[in-house]
PDB file of C-alpha atoms in Angstrom:
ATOM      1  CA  UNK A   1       6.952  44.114  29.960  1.00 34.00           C
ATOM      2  CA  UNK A   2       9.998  41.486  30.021  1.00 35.00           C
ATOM      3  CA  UNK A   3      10.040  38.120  30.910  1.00 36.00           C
ATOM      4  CA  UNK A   4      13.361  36.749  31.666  1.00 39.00           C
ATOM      5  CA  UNK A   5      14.769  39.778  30.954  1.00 37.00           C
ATOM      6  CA  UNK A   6      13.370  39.992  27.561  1.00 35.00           C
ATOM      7  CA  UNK A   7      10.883  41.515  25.611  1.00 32.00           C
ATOM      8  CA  UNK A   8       8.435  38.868  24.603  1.00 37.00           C
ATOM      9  CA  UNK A   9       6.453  39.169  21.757  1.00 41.00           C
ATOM     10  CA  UNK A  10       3.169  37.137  21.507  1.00 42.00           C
ATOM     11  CA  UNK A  11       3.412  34.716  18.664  1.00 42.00           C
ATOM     12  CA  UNK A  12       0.105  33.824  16.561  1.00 39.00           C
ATOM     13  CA  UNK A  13      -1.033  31.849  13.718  1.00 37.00           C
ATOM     14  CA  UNK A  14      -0.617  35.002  11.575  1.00 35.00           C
ATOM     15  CA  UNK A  15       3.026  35.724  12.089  1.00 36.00           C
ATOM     16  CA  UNK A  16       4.645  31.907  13.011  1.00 42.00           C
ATOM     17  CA  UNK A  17       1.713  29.436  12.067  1.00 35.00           C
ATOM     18  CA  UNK A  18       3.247  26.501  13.978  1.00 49.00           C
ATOM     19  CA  UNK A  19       3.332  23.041  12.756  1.00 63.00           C
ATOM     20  CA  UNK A  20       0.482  21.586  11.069  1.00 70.00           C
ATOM     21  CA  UNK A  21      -0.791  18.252  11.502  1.00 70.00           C
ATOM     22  CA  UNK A  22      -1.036  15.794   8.687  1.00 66.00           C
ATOM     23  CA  UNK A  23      -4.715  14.681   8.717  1.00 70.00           C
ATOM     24  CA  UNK A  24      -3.782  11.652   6.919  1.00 64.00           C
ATOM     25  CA  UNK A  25      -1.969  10.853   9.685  1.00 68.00           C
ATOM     26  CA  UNK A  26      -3.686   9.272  12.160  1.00 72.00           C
ATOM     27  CA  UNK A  27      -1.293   8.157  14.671  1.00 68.00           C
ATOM     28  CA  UNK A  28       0.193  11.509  14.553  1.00 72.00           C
ATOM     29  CA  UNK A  29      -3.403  13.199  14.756  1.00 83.00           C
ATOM     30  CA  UNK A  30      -4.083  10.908  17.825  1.00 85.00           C
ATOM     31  CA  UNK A  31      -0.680  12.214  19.181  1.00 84.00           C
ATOM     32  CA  UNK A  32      -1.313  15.652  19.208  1.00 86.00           C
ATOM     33  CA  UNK A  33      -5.018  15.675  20.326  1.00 89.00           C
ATOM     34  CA  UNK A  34      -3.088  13.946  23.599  1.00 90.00           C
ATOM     35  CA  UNK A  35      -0.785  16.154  24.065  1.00 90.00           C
ATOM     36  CA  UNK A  36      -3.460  19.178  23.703  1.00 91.00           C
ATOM     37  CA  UNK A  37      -5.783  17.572  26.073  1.00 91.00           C
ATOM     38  CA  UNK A  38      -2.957  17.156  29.097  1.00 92.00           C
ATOM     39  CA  UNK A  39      -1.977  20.443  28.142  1.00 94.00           C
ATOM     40  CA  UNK A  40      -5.482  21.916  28.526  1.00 93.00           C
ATOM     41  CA  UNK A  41      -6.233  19.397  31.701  1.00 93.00           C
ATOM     42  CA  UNK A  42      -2.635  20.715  33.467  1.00 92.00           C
ATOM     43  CA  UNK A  43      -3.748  24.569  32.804  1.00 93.00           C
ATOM     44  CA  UNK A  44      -7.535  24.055  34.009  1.00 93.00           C
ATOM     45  CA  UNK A  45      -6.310  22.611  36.765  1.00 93.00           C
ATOM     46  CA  UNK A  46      -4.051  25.683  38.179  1.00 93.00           C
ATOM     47  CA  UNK A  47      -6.778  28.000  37.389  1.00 94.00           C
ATOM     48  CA  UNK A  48      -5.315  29.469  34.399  1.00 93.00           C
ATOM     49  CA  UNK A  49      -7.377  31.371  31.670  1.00 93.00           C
ATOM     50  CA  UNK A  50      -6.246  30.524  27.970  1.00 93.00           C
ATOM     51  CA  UNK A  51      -4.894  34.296  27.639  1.00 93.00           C
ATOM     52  CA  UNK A  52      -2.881  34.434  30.998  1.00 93.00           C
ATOM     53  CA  UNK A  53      -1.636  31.476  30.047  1.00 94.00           C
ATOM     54  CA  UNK A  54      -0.870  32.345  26.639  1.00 92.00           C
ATOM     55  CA  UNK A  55       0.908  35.396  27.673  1.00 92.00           C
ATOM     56  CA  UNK A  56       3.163  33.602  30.106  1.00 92.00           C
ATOM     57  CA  UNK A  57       4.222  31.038  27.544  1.00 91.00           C
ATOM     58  CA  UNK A  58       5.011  33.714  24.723  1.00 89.00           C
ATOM     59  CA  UNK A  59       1.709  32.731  22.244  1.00 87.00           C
ATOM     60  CA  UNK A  60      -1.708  34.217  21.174  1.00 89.00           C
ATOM     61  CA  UNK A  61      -4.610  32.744  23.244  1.00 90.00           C
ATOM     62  CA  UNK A  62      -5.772  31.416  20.129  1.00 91.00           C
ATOM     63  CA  UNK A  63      -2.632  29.074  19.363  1.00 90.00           C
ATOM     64  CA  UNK A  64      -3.075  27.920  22.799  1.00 93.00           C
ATOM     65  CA  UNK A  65      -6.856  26.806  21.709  1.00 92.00           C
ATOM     66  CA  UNK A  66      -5.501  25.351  18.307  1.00 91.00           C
ATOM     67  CA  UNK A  67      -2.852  23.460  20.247  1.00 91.00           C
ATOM     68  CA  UNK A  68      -5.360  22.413  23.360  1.00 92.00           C
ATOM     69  CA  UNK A  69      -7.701  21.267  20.458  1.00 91.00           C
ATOM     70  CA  UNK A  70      -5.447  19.241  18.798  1.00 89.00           C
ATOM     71  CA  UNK A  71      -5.018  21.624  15.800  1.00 85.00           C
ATOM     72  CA  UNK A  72      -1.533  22.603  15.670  1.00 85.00           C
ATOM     73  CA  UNK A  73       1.779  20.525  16.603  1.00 85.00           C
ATOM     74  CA  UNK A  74       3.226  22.230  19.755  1.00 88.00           C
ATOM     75  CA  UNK A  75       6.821  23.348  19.186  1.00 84.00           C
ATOM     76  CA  UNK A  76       9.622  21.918  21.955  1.00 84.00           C
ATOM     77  CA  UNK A  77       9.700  25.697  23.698  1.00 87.00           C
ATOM     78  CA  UNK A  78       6.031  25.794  23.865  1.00 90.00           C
ATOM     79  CA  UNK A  79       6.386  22.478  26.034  1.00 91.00           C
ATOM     80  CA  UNK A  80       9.219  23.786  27.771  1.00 92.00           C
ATOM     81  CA  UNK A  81       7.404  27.118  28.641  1.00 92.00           C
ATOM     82  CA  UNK A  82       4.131  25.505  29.428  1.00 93.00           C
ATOM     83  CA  UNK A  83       5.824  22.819  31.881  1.00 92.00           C
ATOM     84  CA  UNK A  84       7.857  25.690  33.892  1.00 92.00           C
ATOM     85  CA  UNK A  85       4.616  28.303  34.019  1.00 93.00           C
ATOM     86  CA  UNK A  86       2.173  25.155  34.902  1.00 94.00           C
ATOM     87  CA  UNK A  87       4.535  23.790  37.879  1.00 93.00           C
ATOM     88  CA  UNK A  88       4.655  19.989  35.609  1.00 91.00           C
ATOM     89  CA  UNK A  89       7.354  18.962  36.869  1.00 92.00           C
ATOM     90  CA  UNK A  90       9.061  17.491  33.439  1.00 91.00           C
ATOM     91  CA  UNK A  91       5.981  15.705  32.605  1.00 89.00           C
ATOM     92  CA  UNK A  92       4.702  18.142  29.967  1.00 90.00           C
ATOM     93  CA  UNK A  93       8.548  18.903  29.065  1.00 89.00           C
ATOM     94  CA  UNK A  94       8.431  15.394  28.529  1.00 89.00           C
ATOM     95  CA  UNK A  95       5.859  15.036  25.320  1.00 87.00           C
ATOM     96  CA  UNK A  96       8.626  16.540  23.485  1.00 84.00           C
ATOM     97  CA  UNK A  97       9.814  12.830  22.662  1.00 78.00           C
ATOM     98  CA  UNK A  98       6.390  12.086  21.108  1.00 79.00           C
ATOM     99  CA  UNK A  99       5.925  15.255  19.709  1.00 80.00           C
ATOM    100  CA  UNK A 100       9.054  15.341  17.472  1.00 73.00           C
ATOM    101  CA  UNK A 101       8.012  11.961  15.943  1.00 69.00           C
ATOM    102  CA  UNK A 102       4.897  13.326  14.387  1.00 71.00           C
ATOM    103  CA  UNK A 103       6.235  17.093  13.327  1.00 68.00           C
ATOM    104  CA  UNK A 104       7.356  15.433   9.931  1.00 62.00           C
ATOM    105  CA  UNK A 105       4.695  14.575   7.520  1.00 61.00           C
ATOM    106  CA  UNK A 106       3.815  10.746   7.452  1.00 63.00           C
ATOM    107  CA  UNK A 107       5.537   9.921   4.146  1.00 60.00           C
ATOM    108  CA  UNK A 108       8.744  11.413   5.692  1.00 58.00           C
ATOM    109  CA  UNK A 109       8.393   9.776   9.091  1.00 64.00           C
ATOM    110  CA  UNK A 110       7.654   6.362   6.537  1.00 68.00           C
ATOM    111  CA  UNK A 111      11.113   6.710   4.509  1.00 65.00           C
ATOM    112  CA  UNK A 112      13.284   7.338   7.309  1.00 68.00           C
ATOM    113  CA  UNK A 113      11.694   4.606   9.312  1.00 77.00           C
ATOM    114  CA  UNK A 114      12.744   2.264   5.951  1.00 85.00           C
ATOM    115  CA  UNK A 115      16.438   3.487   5.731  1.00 86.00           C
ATOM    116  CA  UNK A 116      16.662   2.980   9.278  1.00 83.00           C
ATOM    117  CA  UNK A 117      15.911  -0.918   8.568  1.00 90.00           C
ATOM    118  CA  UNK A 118      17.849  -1.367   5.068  1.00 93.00           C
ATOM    119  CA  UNK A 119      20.646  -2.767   5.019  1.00 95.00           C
ATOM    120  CA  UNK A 120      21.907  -1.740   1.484  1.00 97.00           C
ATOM    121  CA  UNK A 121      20.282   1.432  -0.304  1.00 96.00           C
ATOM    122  CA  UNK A 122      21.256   1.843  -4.081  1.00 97.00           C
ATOM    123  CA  UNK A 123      20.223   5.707  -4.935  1.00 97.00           C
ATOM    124  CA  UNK A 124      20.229   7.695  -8.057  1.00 97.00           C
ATOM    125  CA  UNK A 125      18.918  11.125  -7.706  1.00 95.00           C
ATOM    126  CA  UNK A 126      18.869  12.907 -11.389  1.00 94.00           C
ATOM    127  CA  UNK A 127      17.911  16.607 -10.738  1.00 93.00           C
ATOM    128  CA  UNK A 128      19.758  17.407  -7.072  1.00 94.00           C
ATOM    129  CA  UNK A 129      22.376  16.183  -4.680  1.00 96.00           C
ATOM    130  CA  UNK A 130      20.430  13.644  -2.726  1.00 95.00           C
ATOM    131  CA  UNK A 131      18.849  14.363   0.152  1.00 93.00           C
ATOM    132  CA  UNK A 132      20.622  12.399   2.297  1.00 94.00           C
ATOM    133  CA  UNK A 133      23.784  13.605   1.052  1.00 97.00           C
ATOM    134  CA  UNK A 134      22.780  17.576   1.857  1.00 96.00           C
ATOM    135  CA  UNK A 135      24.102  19.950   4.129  1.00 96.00           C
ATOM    136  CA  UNK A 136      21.629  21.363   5.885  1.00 94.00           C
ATOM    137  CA  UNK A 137      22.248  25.073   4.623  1.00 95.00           C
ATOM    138  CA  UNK A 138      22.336  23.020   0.849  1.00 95.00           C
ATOM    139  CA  UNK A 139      18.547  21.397   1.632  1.00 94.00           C
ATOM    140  CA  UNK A 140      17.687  25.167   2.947  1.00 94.00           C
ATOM    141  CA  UNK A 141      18.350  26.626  -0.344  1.00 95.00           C
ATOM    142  CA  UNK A 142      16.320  24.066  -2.266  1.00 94.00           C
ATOM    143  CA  UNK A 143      13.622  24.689   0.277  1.00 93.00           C
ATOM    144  CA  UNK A 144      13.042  28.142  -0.508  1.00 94.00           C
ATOM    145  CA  UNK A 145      13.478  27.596  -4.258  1.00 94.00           C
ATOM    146  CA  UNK A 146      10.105  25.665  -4.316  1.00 91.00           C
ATOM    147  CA  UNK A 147       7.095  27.198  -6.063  1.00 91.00           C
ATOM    148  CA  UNK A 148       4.494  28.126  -5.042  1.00 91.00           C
ATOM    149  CA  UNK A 149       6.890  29.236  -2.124  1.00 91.00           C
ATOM    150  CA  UNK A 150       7.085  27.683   1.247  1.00 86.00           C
ATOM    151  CA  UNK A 151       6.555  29.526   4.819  1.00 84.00           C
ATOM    152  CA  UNK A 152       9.341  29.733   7.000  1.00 83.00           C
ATOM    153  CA  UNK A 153       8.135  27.188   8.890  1.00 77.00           C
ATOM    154  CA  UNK A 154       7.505  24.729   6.441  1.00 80.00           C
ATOM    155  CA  UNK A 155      11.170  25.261   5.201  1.00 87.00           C
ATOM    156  CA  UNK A 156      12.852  24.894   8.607  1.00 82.00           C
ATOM    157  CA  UNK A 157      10.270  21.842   8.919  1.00 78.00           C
ATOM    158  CA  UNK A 158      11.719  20.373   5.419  1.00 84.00           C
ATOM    159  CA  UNK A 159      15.456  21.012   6.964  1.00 88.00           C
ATOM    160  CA  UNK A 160      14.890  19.184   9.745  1.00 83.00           C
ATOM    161  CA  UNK A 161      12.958  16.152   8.391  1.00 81.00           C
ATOM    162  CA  UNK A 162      16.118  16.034   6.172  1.00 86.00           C
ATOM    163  CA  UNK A 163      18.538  16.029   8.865  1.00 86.00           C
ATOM    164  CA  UNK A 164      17.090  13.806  11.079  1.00 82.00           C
ATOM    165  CA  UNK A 165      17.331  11.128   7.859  1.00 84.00           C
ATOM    166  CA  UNK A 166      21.209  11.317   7.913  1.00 88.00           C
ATOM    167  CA  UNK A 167      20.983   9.580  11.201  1.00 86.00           C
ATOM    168  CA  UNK A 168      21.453   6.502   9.040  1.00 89.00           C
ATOM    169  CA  UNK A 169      25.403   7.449   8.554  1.00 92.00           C
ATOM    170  CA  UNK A 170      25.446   6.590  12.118  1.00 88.00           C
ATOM    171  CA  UNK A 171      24.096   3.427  12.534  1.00 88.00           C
ATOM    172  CA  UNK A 172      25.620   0.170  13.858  1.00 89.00           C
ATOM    173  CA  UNK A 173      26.079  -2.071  12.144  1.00 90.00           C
ATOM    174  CA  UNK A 174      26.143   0.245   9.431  1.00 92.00           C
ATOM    175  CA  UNK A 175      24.561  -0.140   5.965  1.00 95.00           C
ATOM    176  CA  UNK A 176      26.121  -0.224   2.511  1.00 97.00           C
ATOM    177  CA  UNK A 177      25.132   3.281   1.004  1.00 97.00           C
ATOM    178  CA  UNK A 178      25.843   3.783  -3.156  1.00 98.00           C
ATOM    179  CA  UNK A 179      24.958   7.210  -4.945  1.00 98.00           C
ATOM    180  CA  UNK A 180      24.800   8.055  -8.058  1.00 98.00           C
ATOM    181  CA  UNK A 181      25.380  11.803  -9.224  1.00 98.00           C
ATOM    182  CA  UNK A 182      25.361  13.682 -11.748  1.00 97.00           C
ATOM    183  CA  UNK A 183      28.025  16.019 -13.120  1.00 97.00           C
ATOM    184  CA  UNK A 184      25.799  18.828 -14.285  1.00 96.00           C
ATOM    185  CA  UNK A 185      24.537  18.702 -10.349  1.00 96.00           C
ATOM    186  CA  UNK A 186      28.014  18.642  -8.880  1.00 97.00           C
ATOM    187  CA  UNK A 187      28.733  22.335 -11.059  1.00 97.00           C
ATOM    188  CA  UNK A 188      25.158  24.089 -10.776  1.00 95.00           C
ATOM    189  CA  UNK A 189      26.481  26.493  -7.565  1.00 95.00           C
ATOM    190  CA  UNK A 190      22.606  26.463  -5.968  1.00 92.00           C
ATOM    191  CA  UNK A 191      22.376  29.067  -3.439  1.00 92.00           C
ATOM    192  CA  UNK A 192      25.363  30.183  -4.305  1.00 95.00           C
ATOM    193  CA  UNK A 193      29.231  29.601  -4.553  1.00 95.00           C
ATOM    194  CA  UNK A 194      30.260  28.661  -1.119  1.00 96.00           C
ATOM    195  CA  UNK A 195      26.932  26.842  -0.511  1.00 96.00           C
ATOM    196  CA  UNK A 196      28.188  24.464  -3.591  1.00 96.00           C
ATOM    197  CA  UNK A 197      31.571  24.724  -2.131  1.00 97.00           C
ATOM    198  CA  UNK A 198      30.809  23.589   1.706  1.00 97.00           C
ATOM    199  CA  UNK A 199      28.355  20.692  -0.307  1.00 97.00           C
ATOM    200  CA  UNK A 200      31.491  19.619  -2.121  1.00 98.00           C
ATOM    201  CA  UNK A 201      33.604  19.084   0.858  1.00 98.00           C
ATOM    202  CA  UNK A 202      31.088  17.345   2.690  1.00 97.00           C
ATOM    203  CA  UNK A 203      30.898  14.937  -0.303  1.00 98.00           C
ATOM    204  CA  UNK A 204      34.337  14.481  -0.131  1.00 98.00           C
ATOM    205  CA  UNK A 205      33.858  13.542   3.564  1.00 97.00           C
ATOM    206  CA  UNK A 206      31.019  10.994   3.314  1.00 97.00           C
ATOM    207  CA  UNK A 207      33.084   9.924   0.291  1.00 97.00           C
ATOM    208  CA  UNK A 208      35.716   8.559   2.739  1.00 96.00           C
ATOM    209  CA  UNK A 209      33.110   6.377   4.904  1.00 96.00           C
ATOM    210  CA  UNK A 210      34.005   2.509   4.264  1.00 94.00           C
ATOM    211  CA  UNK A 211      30.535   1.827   3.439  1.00 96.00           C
ATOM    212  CA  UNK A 212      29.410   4.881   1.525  1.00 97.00           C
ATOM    213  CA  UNK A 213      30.395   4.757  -2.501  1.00 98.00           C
ATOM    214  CA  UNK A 214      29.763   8.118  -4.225  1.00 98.00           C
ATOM    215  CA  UNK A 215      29.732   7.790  -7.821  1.00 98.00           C
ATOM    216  CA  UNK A 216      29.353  10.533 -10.488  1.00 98.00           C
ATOM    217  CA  UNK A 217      28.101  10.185 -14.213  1.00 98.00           C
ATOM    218  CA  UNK A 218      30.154  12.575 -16.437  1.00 97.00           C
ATOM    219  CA  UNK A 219      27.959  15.111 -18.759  1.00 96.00           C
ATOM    220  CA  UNK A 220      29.984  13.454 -21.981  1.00 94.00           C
ATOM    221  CA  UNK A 221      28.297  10.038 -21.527  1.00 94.00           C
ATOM    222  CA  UNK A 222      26.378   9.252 -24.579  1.00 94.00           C
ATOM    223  CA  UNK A 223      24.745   6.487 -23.267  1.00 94.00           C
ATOM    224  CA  UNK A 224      22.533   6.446 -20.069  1.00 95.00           C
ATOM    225  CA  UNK A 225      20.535   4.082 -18.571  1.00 94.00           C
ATOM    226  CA  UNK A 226      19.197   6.465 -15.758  1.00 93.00           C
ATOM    227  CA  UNK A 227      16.854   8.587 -18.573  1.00 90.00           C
ATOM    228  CA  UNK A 228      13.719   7.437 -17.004  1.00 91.00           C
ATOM    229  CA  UNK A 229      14.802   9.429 -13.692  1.00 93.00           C
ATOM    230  CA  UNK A 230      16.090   8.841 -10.374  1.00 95.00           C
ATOM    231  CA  UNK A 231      15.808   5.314  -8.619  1.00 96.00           C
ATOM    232  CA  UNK A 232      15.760   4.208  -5.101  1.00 94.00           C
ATOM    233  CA  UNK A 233      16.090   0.497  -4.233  1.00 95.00           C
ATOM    234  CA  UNK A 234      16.527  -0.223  -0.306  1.00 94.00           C
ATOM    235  CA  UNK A 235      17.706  -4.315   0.706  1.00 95.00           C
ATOM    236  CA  UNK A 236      16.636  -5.394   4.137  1.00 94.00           C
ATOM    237  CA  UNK A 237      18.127  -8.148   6.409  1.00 94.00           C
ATOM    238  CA  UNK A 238      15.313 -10.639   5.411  1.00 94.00           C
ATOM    239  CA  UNK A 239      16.176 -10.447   2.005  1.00 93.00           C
ATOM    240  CA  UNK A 240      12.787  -8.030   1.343  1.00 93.00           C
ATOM    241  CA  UNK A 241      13.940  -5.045  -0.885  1.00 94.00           C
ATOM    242  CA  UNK A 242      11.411  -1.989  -1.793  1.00 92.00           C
ATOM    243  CA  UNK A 243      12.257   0.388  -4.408  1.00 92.00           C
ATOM    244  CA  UNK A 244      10.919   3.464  -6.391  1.00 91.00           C
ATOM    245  CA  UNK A 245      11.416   5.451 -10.080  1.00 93.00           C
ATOM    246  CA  UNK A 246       9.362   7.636 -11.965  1.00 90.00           C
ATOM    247  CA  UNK A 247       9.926   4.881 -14.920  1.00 84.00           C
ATOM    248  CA  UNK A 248       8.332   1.807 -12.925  1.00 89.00           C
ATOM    249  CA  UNK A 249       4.841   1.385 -11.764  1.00 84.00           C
ATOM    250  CA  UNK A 250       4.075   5.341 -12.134  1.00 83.00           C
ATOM    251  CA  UNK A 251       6.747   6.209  -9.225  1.00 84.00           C
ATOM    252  CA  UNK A 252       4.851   4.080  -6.377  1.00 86.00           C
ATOM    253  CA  UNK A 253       6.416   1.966  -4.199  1.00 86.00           C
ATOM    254  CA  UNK A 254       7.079  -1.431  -5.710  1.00 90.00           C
ATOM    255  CA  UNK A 255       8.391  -4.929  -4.227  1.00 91.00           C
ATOM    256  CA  UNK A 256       7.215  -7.635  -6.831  1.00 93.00           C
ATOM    257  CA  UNK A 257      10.299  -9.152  -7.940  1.00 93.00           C
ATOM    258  CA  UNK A 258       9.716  -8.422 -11.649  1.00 93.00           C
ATOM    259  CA  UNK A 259       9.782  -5.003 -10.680  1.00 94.00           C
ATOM    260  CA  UNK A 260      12.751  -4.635  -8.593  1.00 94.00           C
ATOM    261  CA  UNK A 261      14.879  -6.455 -11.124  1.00 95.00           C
ATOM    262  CA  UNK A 262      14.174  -3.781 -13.554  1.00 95.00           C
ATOM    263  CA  UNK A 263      15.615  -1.103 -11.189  1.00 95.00           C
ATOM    264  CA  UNK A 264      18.250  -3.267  -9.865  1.00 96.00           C
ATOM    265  CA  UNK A 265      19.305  -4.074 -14.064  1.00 96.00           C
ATOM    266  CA  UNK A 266      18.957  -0.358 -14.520  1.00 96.00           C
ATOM    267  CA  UNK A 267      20.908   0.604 -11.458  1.00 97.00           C
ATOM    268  CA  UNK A 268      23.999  -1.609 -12.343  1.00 97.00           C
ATOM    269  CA  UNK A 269      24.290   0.247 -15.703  1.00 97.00           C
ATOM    270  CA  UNK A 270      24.218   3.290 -14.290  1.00 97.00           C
ATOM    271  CA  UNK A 271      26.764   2.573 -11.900  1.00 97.00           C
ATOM    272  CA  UNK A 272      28.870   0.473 -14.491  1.00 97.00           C
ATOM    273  CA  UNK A 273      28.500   3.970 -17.142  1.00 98.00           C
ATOM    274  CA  UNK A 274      29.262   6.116 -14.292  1.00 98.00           C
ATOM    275  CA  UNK A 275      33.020   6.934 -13.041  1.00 98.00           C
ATOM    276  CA  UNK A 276      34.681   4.393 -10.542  1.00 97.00           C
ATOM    277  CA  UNK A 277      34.100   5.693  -6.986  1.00 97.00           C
ATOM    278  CA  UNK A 278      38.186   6.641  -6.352  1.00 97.00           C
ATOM    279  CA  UNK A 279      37.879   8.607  -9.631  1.00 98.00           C
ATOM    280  CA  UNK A 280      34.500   9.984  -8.654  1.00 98.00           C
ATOM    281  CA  UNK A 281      35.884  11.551  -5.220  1.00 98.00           C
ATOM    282  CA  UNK A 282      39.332  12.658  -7.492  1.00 98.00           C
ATOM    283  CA  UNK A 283      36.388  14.883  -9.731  1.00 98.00           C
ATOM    284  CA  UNK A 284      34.731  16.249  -7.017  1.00 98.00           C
ATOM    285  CA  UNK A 285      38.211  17.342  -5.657  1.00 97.00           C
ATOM    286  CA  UNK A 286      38.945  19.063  -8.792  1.00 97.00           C
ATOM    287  CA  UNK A 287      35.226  21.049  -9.146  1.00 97.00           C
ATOM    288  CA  UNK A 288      35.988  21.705  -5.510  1.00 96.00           C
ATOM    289  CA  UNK A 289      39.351  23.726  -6.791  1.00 95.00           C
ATOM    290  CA  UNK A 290      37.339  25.463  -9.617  1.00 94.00           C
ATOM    291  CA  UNK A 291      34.898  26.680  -7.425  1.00 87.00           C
TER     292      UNK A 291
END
């Protein structure tokens, strides 16, 4: 049988699990259970058994009860699938919107929603390029390196969450952005030698953004302030500032003044051992020729 001219395979939990939902979450639980219930509501009210319906719309009739129940996050050709077979109109195309804020877990959807707001964001990422920096096929690899492994899903889910974070590069006004890198993680060719090299040109690119300084620490330092691990410190417009290390308050969240001094102090001696940011974009030109 082909629908659209196309074989069409039933998908099921076994074989692409969908997206799960974050039970912590609440708004994003309440989301969901919505968007099941008008789904379930739209196909009760053409007549349409679970399985015929499931069949039209390319899933197992048990996804369609996990996403009618509010148990799985409905991907955007679901809705587009379910909207066209059910007559909707646009209306159930239209959840889409709603549903791609909650497909990210909370602490994700939390972060972004805080770089969206800062004005200034000081970051120092130890072990990897960070994420905001990433190409997409660069976050991919590091994805699928994690053990115990990810699904497929959860790794395209991972991409994504990351991408949709580099939106702040395009805000207006935009914000003062400072990275710190290291040198050992500008040469370690993850996923490969033209993965490293397509990550050093985009460096190079963001490098040349009036607001973005990229700075890297050379391996022959002798002295480093950053040996209690990465730090994040975003400013806001009210003068409010939040940051986070592994060396302060156990890694949690912290905005008591005393506290974000000690990353701010730590911060500016990183950046002050680390090379100036022309020189830093020179070195990443020159690992991008040895590559």
């Amino acid at each position: 049988m082909s629908v659209d001219g196309e074989v069409r395979r039933l998908r099921t939990e076994a074989d692409e699990p969908g997206w799960e939902v974050d039970p912590d979450d609440d708004w994003g639980v309440a989301v969901v259970a919505t968007v099941g219930r008008q789904l379930k509501l739209r196909r009760e009210a053409v007549g349409m058994r679970a399985a015929e319906f499931g069949a039209a719309v390319g899933y197992g009739e048990d996804m369609v009860y996990k996403i009618e129940g509010g148990k799985r996050i409905p991907r955007p050709d679901y809705l587009d699938r379910a909207d066209e077979v059910l007559g909707a109109g646009g209306l159930l195309a239209a959840m889409k919107e709603d549903v791609a804020r909650v497909r990210y877990p909370k602490k994700v959807r939390d972060l972004a929603q805080m770089e969206a707001r800062a004005v200034e964001l000081q970051l120092y990422d130890p072990l990897n390029i960070h994420g905001l920096l990433q190409t997409p096929e660069y976050a991919r690899s590091l994805f699928m390196m994690r053990r115990p492994a990810f699904t497929s899903d959860d790794v395209e889910r991972g991409v994504a969450a990351r991408v949709a974070r580099k939106a702040v590069f395009e805000r207006e006004p935009a914000p003062e952005l400072s990275f710190v890198q290291e040198e050992w993680v500008l040469r370690r060719p993850l996923g490969g030698k033209m993965l490293l090299r397509q990550q050093l040109e985009h460096l190079l690119e963001l490098g040349q953004l009036r607001n973005v300084e990229i700075q890297v620490m050379p391996m022959a330092r002798e002295e480093h302030a950053g040996a209690e691990g990465g730090i994040e410190v975003l400013k806001f417009e009210d003068g409010s500032a939040v940051g986070r290390s592994p060396g302060v308050a156990n890694g949690r969240p912290v905005s008591e003044p005393r506290q974000l001094r000690i990353l701010e102090l730590r911060y500016g001696i990183i950046r002050a051992q680390a090379l100036p940011p022309r020189e830093s974009l020179a070195f990443i030109e020159q690992l991008l020729g040895e590559t």
